[in-house]
Short mmCIF file of C-alpha atoms in Angstrom, two decimals:
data_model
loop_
_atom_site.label_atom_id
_atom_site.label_comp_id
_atom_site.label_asym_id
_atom_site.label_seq_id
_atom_site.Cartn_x
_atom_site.Cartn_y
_atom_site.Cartn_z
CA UNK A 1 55.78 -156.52 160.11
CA UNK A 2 55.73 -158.92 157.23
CA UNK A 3 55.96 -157.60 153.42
CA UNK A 4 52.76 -158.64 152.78
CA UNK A 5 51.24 -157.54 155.64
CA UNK A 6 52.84 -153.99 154.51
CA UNK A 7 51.52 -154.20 150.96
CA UNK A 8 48.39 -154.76 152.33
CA UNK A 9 48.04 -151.65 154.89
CA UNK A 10 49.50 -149.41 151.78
CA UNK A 11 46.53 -150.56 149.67
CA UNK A 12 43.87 -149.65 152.34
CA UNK A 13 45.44 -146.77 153.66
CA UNK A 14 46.88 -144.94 150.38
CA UNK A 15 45.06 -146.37 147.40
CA UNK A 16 45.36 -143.14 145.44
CA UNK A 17 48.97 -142.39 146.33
CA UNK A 18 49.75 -146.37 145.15
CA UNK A 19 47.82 -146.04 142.10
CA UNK A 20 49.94 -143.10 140.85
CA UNK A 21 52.93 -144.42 142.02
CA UNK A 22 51.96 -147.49 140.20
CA UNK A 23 51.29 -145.80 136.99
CA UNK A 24 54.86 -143.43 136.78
CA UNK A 25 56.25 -147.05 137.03
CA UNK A 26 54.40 -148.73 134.26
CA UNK A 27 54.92 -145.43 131.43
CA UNK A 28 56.35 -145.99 128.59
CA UNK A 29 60.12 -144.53 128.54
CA UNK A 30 59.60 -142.53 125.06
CA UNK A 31 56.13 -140.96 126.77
CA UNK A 32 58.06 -139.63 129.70
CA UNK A 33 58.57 -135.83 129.85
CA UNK A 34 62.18 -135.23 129.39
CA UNK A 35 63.39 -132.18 131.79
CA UNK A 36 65.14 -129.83 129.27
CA UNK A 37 65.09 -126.94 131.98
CA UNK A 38 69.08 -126.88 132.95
CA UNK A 39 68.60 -123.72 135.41
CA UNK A 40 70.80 -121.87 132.98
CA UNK A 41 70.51 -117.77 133.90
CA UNK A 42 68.71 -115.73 131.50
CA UNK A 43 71.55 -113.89 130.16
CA UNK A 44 73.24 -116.88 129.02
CA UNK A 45 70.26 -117.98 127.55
CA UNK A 46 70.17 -114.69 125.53
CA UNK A 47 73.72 -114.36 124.88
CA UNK A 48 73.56 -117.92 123.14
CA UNK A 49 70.64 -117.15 121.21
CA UNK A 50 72.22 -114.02 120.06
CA UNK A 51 75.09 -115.66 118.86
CA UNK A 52 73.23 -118.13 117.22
CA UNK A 53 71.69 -115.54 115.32
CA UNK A 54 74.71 -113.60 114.03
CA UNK A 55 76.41 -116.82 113.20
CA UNK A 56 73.86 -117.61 110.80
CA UNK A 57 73.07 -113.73 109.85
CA UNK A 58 74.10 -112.73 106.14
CA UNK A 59 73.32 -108.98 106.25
CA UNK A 60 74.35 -106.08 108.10
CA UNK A 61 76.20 -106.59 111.40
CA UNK A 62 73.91 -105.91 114.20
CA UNK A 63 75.28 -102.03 115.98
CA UNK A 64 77.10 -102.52 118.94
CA UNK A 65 75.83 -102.62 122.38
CA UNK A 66 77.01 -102.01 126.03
CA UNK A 67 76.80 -105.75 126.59
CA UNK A 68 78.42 -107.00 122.80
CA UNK A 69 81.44 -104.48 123.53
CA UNK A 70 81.84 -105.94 127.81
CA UNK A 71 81.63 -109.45 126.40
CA UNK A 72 83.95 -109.12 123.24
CA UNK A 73 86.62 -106.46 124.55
CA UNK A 74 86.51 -105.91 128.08
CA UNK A 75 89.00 -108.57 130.23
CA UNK A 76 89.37 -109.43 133.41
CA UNK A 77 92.77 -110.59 134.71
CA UNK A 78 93.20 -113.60 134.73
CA UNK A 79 95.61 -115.21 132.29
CA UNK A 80 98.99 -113.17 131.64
CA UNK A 81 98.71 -110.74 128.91
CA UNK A 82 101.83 -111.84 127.62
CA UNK A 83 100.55 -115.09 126.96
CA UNK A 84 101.58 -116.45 123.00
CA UNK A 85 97.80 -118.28 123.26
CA UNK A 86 95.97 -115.08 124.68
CA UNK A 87 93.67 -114.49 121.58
CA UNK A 88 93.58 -118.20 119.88
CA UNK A 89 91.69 -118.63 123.40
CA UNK A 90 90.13 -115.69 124.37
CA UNK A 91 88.38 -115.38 120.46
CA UNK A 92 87.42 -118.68 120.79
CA UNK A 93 85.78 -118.31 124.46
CA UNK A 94 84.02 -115.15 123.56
CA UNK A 95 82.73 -115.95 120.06
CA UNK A 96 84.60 -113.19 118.11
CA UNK A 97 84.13 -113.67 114.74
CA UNK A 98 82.41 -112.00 111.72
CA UNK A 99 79.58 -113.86 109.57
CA UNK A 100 81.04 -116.97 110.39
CA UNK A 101 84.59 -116.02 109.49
CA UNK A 102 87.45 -115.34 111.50
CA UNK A 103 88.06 -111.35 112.07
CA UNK A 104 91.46 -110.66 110.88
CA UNK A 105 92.85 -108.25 113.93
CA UNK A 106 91.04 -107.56 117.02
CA UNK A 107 91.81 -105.97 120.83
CA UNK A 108 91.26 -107.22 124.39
CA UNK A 109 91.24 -104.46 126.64
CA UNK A 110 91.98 -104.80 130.39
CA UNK A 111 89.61 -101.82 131.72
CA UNK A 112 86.17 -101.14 132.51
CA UNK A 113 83.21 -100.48 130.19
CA UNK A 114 82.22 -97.14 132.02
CA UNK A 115 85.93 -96.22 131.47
CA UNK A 116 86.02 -97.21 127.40
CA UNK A 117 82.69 -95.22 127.41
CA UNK A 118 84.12 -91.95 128.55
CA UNK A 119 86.83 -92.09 125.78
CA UNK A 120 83.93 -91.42 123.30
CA UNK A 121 83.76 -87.76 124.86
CA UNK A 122 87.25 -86.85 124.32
CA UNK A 123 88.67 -85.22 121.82
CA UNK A 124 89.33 -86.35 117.74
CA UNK A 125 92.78 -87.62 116.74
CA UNK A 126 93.65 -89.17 113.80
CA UNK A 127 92.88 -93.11 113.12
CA UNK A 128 94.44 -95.56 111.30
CA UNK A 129 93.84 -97.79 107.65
CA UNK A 130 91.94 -94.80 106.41
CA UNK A 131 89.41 -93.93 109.18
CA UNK A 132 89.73 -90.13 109.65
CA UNK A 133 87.94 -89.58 113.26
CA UNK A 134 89.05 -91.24 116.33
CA UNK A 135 88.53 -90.97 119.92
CA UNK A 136 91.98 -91.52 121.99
CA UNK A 137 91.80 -92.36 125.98
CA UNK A 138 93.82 -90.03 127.79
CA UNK A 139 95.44 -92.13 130.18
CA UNK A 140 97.20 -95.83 129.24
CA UNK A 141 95.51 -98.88 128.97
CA UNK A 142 96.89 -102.89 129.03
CA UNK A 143 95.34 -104.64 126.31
CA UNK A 144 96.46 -107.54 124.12
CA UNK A 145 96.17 -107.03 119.82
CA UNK A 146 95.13 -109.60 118.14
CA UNK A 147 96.22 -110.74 114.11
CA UNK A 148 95.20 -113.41 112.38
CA UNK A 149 97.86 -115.61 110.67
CA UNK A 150 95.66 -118.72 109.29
CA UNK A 151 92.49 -119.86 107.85
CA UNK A 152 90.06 -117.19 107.13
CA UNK A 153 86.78 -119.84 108.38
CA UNK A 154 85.84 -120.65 112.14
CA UNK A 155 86.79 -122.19 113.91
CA UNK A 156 90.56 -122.61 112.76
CA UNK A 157 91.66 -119.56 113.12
CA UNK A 158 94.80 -118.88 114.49
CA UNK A 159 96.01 -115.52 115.66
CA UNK A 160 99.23 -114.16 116.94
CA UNK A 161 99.20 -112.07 120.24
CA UNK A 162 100.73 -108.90 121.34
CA UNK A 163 101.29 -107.43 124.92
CA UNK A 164 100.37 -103.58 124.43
CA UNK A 165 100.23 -100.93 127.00
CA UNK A 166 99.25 -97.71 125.13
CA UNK A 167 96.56 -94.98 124.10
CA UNK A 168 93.25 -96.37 122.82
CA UNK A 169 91.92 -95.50 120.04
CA UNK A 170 88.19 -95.85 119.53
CA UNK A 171 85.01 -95.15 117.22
CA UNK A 172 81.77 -93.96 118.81
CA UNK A 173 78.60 -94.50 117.85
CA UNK A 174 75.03 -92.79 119.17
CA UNK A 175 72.57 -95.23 120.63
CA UNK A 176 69.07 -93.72 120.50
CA UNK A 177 67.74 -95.84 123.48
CA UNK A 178 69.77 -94.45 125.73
CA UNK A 179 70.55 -90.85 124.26
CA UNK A 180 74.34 -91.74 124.76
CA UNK A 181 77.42 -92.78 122.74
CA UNK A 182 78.99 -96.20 122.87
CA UNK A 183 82.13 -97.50 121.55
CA UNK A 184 82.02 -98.72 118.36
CA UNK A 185 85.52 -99.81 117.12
CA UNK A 186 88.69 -100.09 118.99
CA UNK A 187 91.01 -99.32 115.99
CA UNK A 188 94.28 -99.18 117.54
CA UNK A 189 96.07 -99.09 121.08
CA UNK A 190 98.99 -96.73 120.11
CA UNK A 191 102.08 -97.40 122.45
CA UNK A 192 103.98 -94.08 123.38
CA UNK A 193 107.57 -93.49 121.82
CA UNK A 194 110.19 -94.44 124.61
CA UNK A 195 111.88 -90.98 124.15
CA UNK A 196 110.24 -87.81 125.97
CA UNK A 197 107.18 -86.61 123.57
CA UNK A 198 104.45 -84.98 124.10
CA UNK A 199 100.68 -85.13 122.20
CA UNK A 200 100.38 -81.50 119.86
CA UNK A 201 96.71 -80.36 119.31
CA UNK A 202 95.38 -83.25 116.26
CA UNK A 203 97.22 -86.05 119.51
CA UNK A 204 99.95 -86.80 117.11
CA UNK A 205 103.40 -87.67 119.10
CA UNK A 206 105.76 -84.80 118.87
CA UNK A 207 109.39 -85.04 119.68
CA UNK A 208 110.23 -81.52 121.14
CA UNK A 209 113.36 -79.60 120.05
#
């Protein structure tokens, strides 16, 4: 069959269908509708409008939640621990920061969230750079600490990492929504003396006679 002759049976056949076809063709490029819908899942969605949000927020720092403390803390393995680049990457890739300046020691902890949860039920122990209630995990936990070294302004900080394996200490706040406490604060992942010790009753390291 000829072109022509195809044209032709098109036009009496599917008049409508041509017409529209016809008219897609013939729009205007800056009338089109742009897709903008990049079938990105709905907690991404959220967690980038969050951050958005507390980049630009000047006052109080939201309160923690379950999914702040997973997405800023909690690790997965993956890249060594040991790593000299751990937390120059690992802040960058999870947006730590604080009103859009770099936090000047933070903690990657390779555990669970259920498991850093529990640690808020434990018992006090003494905390570190003044804070006088802690929460210490009674088992050991990997984790990588985090101190900044330059620039004070994202995104050029630069931190230096350290390998830990130790006891983690935590703050605990109470979440009304779900009648539970949450972690907080990791303030310190204390490593235990080489030497044979043992924890007295405030979990200070004791060195027995």
């Amino acid at each position: 069959m000829s072109t022509g002759k195809m044209m032709r049976t098109l036009i009496t056949t599917h008049p409508l269908l041509l017409l529209l076809l016809l008219q897609q063709l013939l729009q205007p490029v800056q009338f089109q509708e742009v897709d903008t819908d990049f079938d990105s899942p709905d907690d991404d969605m959220e967690e980038f409008e969050e951050y958005l949000e507390e980049f630009h927020r000047t006052g109080p720092t939201r309160p923690p939640t379950k999914e702040k403390v997973e997405r800023r803390v909690i690790i997965e393995p993956g890249m060594p621990l040991y790593d000299r680049n751990y937390c120059n990457e690992e802040i960058m890739r999870k947006n730590v920061y604080h009103k859009q300046r770099c936090v000047t020691e933070h903690y990657f902890l390779l555990m669970q969230y259920d498991e850093l949860q529990k640690i808020c039920y434990n018992r006090f122990v003494p905390c570190k750079n003044g804070v006088r209630k802690c929460n210490r995990s009674k088992g050991l936990v990997e984790g990588v600490y985090c101190n900044l070294t330059e620039a004070f302004e994202i995104p050029w900080c630069k931190y230096e990492s350290f390998y830990r394996r130790g006891y983690v200490l935590i703050t605990c706040t109470w979440q009304n929504e779900i009648h539970k406490l949450i972690p907080h604060t990791i303030n310190d992942l204390v490593e235990p003396p080489k030497h044979r010790s043992f924890l007295n009753e405030d979990g200070v390291f004791v060195i027995p006679p």
